[in-house]
PDB file of C-alpha atoms in Angstrom:
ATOM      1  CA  UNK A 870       0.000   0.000   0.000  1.00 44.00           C
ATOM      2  CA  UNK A 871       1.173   3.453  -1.210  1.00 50.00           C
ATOM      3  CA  UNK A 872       3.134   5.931   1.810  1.00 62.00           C
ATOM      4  CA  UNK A 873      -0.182   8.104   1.019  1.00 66.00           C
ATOM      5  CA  UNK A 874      -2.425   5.985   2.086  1.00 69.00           C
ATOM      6  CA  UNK A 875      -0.694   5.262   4.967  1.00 76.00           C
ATOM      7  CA  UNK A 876      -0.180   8.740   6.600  1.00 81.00           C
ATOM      8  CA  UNK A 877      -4.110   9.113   5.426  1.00 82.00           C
ATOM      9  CA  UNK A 878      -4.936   6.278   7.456  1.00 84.00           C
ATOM     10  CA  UNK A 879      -2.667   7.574  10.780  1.00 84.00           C
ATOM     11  CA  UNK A 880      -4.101  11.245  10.614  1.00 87.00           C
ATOM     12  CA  UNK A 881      -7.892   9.505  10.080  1.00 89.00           C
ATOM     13  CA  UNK A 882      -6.856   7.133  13.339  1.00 87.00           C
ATOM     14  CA  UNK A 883      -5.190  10.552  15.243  1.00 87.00           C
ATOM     15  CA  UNK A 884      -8.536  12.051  14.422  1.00 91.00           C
ATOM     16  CA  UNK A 885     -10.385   8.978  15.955  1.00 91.00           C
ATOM     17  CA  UNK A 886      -8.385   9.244  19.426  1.00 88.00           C
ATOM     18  CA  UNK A 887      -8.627  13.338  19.592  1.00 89.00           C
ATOM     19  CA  UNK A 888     -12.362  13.343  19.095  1.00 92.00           C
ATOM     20  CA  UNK A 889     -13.847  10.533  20.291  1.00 92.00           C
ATOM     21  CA  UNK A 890     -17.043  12.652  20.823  1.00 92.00           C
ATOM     22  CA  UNK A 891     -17.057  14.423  17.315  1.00 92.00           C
ATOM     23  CA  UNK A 892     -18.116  13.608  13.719  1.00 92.00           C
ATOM     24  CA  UNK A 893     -17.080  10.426  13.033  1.00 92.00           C
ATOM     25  CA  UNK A 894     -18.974   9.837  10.295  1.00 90.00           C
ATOM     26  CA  UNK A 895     -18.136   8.018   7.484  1.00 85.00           C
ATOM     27  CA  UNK A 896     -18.133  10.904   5.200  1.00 87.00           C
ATOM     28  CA  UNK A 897     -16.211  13.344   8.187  1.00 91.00           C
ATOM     29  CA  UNK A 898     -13.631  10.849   8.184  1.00 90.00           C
ATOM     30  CA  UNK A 899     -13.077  10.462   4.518  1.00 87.00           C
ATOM     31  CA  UNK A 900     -12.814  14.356   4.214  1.00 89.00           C
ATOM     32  CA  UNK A 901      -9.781  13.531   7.099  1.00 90.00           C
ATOM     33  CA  UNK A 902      -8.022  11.002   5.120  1.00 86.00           C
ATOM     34  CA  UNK A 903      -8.632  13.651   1.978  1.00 85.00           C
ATOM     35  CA  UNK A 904     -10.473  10.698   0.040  1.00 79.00           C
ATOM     36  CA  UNK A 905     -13.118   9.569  -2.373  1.00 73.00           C
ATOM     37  CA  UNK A 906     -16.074   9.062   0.558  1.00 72.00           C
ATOM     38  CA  UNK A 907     -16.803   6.109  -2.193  1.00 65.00           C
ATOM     39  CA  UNK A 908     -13.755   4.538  -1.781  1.00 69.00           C
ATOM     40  CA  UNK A 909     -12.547   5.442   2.119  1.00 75.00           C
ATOM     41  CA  UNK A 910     -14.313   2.620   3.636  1.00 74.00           C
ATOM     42  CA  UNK A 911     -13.064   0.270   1.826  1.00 69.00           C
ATOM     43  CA  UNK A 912      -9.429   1.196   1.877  1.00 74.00           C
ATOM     44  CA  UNK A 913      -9.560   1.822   5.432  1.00 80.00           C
ATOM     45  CA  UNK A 914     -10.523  -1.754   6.044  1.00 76.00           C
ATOM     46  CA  UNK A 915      -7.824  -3.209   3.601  1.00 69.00           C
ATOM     47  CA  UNK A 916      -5.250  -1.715   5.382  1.00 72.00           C
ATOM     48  CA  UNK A 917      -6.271  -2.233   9.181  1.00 76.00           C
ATOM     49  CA  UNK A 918      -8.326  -5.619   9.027  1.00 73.00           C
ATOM     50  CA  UNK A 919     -11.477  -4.073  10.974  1.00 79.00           C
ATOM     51  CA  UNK A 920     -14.432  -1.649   9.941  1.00 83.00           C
ATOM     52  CA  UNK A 921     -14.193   1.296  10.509  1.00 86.00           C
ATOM     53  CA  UNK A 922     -17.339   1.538  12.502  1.00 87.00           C
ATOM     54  CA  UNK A 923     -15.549  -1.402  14.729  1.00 87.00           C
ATOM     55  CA  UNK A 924     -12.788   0.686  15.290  1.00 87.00           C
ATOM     56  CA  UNK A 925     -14.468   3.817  15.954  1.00 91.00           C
ATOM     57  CA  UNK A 926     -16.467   1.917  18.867  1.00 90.00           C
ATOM     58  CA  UNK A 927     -12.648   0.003  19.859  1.00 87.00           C
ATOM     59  CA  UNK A 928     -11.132   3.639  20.360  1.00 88.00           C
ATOM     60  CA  UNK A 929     -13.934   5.127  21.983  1.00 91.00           C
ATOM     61  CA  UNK A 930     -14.048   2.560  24.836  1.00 89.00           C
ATOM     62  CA  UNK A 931     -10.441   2.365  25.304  1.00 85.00           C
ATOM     63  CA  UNK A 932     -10.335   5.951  25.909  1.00 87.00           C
ATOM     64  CA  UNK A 933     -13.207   5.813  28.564  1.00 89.00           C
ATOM     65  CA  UNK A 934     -11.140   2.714  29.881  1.00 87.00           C
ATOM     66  CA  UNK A 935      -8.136   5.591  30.141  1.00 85.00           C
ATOM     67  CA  UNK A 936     -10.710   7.944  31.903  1.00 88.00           C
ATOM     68  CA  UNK A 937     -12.272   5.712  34.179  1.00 88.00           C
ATOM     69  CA  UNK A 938      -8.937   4.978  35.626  1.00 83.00           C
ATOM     70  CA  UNK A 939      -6.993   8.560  35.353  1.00 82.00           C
ATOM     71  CA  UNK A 940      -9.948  10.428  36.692  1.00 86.00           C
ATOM     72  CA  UNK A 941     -12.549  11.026  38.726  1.00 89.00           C
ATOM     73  CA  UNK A 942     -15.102  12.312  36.053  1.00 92.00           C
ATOM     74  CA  UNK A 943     -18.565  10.670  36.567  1.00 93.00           C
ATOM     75  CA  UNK A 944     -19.301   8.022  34.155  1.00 93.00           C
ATOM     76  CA  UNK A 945     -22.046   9.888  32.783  1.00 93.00           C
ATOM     77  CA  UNK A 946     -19.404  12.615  32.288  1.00 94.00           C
ATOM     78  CA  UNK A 947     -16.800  10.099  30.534  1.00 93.00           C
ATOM     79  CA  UNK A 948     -19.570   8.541  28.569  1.00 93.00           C
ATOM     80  CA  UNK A 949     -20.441  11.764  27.193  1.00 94.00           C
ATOM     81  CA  UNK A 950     -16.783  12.364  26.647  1.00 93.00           C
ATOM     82  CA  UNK A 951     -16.156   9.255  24.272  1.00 92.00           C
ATOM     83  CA  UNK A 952     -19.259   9.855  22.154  1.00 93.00           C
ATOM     84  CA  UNK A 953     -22.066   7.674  23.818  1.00 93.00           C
ATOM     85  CA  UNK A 954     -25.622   9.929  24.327  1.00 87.00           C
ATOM     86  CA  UNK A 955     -26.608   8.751  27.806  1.00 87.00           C
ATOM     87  CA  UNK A 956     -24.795   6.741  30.455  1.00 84.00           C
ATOM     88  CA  UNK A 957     -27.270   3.495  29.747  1.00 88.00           C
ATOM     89  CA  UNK A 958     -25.759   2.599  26.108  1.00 91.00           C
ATOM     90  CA  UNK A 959     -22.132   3.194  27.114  1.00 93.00           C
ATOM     91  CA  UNK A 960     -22.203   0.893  30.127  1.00 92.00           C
ATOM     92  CA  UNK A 961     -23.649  -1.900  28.111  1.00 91.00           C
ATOM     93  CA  UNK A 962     -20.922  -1.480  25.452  1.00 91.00           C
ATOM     94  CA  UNK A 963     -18.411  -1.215  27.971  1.00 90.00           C
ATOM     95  CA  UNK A 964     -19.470  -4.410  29.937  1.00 87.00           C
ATOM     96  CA  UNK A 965     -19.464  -5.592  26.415  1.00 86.00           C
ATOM     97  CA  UNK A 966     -15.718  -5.230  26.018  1.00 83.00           C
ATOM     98  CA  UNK A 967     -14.248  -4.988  29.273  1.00 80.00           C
ATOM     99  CA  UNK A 968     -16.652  -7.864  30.838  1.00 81.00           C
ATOM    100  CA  UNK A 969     -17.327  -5.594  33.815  1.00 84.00           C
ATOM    101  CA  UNK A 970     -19.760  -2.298  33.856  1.00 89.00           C
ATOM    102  CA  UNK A 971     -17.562   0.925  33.911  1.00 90.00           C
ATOM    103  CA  UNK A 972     -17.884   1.657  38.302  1.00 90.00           C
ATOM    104  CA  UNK A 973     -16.769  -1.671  38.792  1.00 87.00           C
ATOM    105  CA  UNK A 974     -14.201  -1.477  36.144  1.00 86.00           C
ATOM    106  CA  UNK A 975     -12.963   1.988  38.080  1.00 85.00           C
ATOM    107  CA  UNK A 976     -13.183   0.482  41.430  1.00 81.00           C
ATOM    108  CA  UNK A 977     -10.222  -1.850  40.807  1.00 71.00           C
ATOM    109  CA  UNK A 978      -8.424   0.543  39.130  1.00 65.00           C
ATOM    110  CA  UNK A 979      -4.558  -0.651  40.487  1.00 38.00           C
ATOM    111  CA  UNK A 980      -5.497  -3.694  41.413  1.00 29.00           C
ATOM    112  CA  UNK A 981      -4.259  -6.585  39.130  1.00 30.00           C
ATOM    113  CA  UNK A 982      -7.615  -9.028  39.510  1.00 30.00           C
ATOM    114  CA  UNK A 983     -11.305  -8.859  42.105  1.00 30.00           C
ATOM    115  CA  UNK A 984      -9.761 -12.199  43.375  1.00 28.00           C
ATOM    116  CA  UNK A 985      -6.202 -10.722  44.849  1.00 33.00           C
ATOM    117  CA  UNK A 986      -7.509  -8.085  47.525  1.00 34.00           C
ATOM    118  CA  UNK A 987      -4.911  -6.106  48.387  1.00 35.00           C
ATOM    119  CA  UNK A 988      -4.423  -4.788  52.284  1.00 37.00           C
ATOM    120  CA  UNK A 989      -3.440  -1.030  52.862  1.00 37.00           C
ATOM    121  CA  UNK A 990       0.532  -0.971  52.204  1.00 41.00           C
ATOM    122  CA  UNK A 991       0.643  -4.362  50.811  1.00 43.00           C
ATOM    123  CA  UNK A 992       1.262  -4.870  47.019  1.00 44.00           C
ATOM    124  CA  UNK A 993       0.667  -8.266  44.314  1.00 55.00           C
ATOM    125  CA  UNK A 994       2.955 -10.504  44.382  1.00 67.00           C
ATOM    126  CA  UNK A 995       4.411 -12.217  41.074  1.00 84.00           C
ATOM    127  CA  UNK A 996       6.921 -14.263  40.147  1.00 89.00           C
ATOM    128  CA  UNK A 997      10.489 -12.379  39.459  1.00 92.00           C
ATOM    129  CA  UNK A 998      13.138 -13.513  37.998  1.00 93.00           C
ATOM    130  CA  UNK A 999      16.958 -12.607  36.974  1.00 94.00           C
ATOM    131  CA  UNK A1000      17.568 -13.149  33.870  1.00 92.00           C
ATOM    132  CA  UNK A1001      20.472 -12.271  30.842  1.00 93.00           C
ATOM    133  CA  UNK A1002      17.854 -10.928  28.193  1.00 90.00           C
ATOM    134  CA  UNK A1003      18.801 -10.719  24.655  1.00 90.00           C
ATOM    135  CA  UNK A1004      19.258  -7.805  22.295  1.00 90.00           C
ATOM    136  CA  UNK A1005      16.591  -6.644  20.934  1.00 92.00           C
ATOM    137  CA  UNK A1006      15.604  -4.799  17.905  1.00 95.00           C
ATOM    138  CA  UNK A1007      12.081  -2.724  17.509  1.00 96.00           C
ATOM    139  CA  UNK A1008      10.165  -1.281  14.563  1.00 96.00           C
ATOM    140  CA  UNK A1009       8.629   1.888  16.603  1.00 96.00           C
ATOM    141  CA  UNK A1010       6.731   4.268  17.388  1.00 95.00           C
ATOM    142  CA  UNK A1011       6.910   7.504  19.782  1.00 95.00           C
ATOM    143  CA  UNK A1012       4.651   8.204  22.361  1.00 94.00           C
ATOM    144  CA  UNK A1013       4.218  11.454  24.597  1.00 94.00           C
ATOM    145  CA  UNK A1014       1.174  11.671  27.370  1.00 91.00           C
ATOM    146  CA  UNK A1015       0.177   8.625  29.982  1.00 87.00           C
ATOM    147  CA  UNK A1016       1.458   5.591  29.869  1.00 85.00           C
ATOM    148  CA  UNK A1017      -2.162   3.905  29.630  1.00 81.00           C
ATOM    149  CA  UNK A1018      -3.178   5.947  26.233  1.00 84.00           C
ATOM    150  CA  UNK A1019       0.140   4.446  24.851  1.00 88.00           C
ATOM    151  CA  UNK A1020      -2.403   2.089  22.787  1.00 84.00           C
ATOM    152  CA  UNK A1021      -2.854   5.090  19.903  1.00 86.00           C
ATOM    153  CA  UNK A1022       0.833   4.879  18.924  1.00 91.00           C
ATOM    154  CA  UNK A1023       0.092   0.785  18.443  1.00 90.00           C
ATOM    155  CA  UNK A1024      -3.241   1.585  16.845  1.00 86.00           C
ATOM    156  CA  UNK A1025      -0.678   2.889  14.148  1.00 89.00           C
ATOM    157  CA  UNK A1026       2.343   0.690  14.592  1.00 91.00           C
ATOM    158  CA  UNK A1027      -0.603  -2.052  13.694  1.00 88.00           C
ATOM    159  CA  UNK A1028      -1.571   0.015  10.735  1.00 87.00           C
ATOM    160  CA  UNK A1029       1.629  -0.156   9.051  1.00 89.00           C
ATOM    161  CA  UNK A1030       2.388  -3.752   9.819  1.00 91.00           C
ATOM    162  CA  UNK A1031      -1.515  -4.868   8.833  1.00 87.00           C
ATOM    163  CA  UNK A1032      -1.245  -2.255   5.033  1.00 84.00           C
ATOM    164  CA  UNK A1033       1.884  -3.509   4.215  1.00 89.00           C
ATOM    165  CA  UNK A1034       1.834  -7.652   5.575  1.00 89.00           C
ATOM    166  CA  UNK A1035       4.693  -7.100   7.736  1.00 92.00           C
ATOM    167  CA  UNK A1036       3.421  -9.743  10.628  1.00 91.00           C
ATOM    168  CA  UNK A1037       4.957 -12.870   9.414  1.00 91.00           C
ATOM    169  CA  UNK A1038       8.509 -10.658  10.276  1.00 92.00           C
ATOM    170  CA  UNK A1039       6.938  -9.171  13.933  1.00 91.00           C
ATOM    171  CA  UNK A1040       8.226 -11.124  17.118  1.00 90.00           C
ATOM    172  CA  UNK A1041       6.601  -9.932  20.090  1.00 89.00           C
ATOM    173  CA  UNK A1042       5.108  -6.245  21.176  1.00 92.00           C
ATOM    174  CA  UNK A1043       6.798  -4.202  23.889  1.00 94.00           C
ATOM    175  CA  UNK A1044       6.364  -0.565  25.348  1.00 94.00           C
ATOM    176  CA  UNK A1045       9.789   0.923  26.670  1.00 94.00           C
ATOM    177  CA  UNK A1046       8.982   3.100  29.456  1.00 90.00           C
ATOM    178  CA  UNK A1047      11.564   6.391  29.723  1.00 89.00           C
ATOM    179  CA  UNK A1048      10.082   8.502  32.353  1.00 84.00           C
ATOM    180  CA  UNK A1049       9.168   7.604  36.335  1.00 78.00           C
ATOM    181  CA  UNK A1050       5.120   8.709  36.466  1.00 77.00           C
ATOM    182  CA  UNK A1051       5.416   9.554  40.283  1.00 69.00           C
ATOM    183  CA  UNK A1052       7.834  12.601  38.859  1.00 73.00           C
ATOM    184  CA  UNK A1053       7.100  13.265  35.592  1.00 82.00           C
ATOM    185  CA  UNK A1054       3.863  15.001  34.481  1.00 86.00           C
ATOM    186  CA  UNK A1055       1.517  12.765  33.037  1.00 86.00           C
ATOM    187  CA  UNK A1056       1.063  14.636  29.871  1.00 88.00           C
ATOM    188  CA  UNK A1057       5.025  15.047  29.207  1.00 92.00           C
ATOM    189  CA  UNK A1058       5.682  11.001  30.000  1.00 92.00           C
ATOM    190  CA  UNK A1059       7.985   9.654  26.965  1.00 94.00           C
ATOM    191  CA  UNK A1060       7.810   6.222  25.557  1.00 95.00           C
ATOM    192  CA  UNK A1061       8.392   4.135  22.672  1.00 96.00           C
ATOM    193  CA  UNK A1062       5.251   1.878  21.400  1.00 95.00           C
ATOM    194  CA  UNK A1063       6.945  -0.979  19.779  1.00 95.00           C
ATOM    195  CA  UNK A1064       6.970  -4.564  17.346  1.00 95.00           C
ATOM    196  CA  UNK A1065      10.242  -6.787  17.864  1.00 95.00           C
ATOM    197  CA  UNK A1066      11.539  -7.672  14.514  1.00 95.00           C
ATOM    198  CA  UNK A1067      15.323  -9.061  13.075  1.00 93.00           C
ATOM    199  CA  UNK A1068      18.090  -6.568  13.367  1.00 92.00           C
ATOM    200  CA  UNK A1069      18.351  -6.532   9.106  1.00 93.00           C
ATOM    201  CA  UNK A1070      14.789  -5.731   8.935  1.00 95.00           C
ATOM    202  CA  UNK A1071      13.728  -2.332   6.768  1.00 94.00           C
ATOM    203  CA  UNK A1072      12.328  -0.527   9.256  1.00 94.00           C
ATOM    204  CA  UNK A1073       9.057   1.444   6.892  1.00 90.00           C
ATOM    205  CA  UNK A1074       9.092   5.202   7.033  1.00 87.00           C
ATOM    206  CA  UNK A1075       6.812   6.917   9.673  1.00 87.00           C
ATOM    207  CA  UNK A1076       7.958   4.070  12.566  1.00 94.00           C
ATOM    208  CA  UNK A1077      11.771   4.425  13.829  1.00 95.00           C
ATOM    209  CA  UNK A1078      14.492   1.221  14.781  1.00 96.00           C
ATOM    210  CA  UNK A1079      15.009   1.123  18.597  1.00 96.00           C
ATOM    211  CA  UNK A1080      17.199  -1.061  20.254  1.00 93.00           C
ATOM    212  CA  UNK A1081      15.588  -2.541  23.494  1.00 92.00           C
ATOM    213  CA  UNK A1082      17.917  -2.648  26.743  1.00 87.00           C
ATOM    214  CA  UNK A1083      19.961  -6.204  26.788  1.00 90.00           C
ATOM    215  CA  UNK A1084      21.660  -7.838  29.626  1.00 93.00           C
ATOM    216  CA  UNK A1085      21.266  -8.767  33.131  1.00 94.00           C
ATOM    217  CA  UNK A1086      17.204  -7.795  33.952  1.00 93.00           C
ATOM    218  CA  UNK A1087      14.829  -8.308  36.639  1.00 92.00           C
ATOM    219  CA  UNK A1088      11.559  -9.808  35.221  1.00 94.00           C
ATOM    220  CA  UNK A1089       8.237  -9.850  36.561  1.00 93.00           C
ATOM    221  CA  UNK A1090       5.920 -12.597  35.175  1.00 93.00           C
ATOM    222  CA  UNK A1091       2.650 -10.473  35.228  1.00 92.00           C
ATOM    223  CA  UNK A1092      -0.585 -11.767  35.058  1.00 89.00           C
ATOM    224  CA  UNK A1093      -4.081  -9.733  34.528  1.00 86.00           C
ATOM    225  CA  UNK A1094      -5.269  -6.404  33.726  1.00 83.00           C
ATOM    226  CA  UNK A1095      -3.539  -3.217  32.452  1.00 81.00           C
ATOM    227  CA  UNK A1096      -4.635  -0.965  34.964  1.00 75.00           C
ATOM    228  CA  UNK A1097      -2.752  -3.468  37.443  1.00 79.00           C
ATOM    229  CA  UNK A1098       0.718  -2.907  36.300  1.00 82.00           C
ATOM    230  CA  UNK A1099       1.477   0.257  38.779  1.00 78.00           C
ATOM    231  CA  UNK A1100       0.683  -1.997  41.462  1.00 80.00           C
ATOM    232  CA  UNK A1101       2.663  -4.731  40.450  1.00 84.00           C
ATOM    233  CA  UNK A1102       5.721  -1.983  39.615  1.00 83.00           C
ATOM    234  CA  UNK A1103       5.128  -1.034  43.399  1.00 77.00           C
ATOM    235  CA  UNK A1104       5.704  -4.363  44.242  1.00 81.00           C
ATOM    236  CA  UNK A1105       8.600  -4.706  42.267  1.00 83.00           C
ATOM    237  CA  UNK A1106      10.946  -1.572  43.498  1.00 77.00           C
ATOM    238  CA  UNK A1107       9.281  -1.382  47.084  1.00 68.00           C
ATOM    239  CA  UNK A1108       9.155  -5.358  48.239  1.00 74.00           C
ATOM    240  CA  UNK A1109      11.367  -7.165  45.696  1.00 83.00           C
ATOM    241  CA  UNK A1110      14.241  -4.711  44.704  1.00 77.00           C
ATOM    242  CA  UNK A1111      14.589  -4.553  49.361  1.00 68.00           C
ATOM    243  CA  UNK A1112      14.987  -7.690  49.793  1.00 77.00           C
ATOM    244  CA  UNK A1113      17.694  -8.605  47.056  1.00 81.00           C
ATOM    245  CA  UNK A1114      19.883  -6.879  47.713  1.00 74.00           C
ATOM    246  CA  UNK A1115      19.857  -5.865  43.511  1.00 82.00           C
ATOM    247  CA  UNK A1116      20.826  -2.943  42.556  1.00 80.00           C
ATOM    248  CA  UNK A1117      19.113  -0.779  39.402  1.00 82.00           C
ATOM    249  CA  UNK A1118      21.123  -0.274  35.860  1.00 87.00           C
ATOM    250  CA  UNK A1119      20.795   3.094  34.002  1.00 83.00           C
ATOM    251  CA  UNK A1120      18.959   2.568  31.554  1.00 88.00           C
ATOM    252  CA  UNK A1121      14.904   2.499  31.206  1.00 89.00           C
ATOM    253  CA  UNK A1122      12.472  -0.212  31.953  1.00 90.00           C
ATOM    254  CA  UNK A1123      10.161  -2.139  29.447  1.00 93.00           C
ATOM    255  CA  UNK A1124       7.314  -4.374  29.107  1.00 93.00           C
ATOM    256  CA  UNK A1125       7.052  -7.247  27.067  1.00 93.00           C
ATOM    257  CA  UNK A1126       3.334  -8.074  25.949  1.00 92.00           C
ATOM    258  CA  UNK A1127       2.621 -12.226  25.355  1.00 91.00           C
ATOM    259  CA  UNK A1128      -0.993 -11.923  24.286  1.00 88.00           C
ATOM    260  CA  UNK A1129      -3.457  -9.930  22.338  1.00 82.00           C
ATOM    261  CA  UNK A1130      -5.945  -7.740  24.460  1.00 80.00           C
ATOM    262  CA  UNK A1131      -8.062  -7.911  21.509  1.00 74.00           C
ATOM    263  CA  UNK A1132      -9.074 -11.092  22.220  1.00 79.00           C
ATOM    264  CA  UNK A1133      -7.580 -12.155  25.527  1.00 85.00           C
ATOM    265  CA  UNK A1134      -9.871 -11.707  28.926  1.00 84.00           C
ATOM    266  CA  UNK A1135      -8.494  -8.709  31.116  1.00 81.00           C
ATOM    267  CA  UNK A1136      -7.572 -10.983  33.898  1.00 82.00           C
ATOM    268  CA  UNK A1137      -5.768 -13.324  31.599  1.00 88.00           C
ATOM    269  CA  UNK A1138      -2.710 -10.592  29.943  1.00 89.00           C
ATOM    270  CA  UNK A1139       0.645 -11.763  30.501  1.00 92.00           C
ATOM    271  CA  UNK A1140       3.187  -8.934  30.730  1.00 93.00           C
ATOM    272  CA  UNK A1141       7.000  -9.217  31.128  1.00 94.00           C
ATOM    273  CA  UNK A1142       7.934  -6.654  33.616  1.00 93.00           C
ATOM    274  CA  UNK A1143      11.468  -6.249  32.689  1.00 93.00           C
ATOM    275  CA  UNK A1144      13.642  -4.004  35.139  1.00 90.00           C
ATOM    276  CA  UNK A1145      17.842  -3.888  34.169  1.00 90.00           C
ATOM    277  CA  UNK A1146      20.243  -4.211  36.668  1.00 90.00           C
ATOM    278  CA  UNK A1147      23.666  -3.849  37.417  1.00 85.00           C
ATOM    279  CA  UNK A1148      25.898  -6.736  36.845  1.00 84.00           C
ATOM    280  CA  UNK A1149      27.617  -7.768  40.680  1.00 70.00           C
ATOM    281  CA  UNK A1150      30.685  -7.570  39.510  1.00 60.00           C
ATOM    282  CA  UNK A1151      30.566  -4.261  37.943  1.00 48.00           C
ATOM    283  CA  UNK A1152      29.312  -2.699  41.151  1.00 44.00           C
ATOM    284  CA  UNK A1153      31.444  -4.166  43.212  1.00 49.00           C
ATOM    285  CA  UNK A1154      34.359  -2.086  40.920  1.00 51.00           C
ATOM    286  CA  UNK A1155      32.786   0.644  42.218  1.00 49.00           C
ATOM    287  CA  UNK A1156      32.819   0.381  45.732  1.00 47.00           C
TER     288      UNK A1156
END
């Protein structure tokens, strides 16, 4: 598929995640991608492997999933927000996709499943281990705002690997995290949205190569929800990191995704939580 079409397709899909509430018509949205309203449909489909009426509704609820959790709007307020005319429709369609209505959904918020309770000051435990990860090589593409709304830079890594049938060559999906979100405002967080592929592979134009961290890591085996992952980073630098005796590497932290959200129950994810440290040896030069 033409390098037109493609930044017509990521400025239609920008459009999607800026105005969740607006004109997303079929004919607004061809006027976006600057195409024959005859045609758009069509092409938008070809290239992303969904309707666009299914991704409309896809982007709209993830966004109220982002809202839900970052703040404290009413749901009628973050129903209105993402497009839906009264609070009724939106928490079927968001029971629909999330398999829980959108209070509930907001009530865990941190917490990584309704069957791990978690006491005041305690955090999740999961399995950690230290491992020697390989290099790794990433097809990318930059992200600036909260980590949770990372999912529109995918939106349009998945574009360009779905328009031009680059899957067969894709290895994995990761997110490399550059900024602590306890310091850094949420709106200025950086990080990199990205598709493991072979270090000789033609990286298209629009994404950038990335090389992921390599080396001695600390990885959390993860299981459920997004919106769990603070808690489980909590658990990882205040619990785990004490008792090692570890000690962190400069350089930033990344997650490693091993299923598809599309079709994968919340409380079934599997994330790599992978933290680099310092080699022993190495420190102990230092001392």
């Amino acid at each position: 598929m033409s390098k037109s079409y493609e930044k017509r397709l990521m400025r239609v899909l920008d459009y999607i995640h800026a105005n969740p509430a607006g004109d997303l018509s079929l004919d607004n949205l061809a006027d976006v991608a600057a195409m024959s309203r005859f045609h758009w449909h069509r092409v938008f489909q070809a290239m992303t492997g969904e309707t666009c009426a299914k991704a409309i509704r896809r982007i709209r609820l993830y966004r109220a999933a982002c809202w839900l959790i970052e703040t404290d709007d009413p749901v009628a307020v973050v129903a209105k927000r993402c497009g839906y005319p009264n609070g009724q429709s939106f928490s079927r369609a968001f029971h629909g996709a999330f398999g829980l209505p959108p209070a509930l959904f907001r009530k865990r918020g941190d917490l990584t499943s309704p069957y791990l309770p978690i006491k005041k000051g305690e955090y999740p435990m999961f399995p950690v281990e230290v491992l020697n990860a390989p290099k790794r090589r990433l097809a990318a593409k930059a992200h600036i705002g909260p980590y949770p709304e990372i999912g529109s830079a995918f939106q349009q890594l998945a574009a360009v690997f779905t328009s031009r049938g680059l899957w067969d060559q894709a290895q994995g999906m990761v997110a490399i995290c550059y900024d602590d979100p306890e310091v850094v405002a949420p709106e200025n967080l950086k990080s990199h949205a990205g598709v493991i592929v072979r270090p000789e592979f033609a990286v298209p134009e629009g994404l950038e190569p990335v090389d992921v961290p390599d080396g001695k890591m600390a990885v959390m085996h993860y299981k459920g929800p997004y919106a769990g992952l603070k808690a489980a980073y909590d658990y990882l630098y205040c619990d785990w990191l004490g008792h090692t005796g570890e000690e962190l590497r400069d350089a930033p932290c990344f997650e490693v995704y091993l299923n598809d959200p599309m079709d994968t129950n919340p409380d079934d994810l599997l994330t790599d939580i992978c933290v680099p440290l310092k080699i022993k040896e190495a420190l102990n030069d230092q001392n």
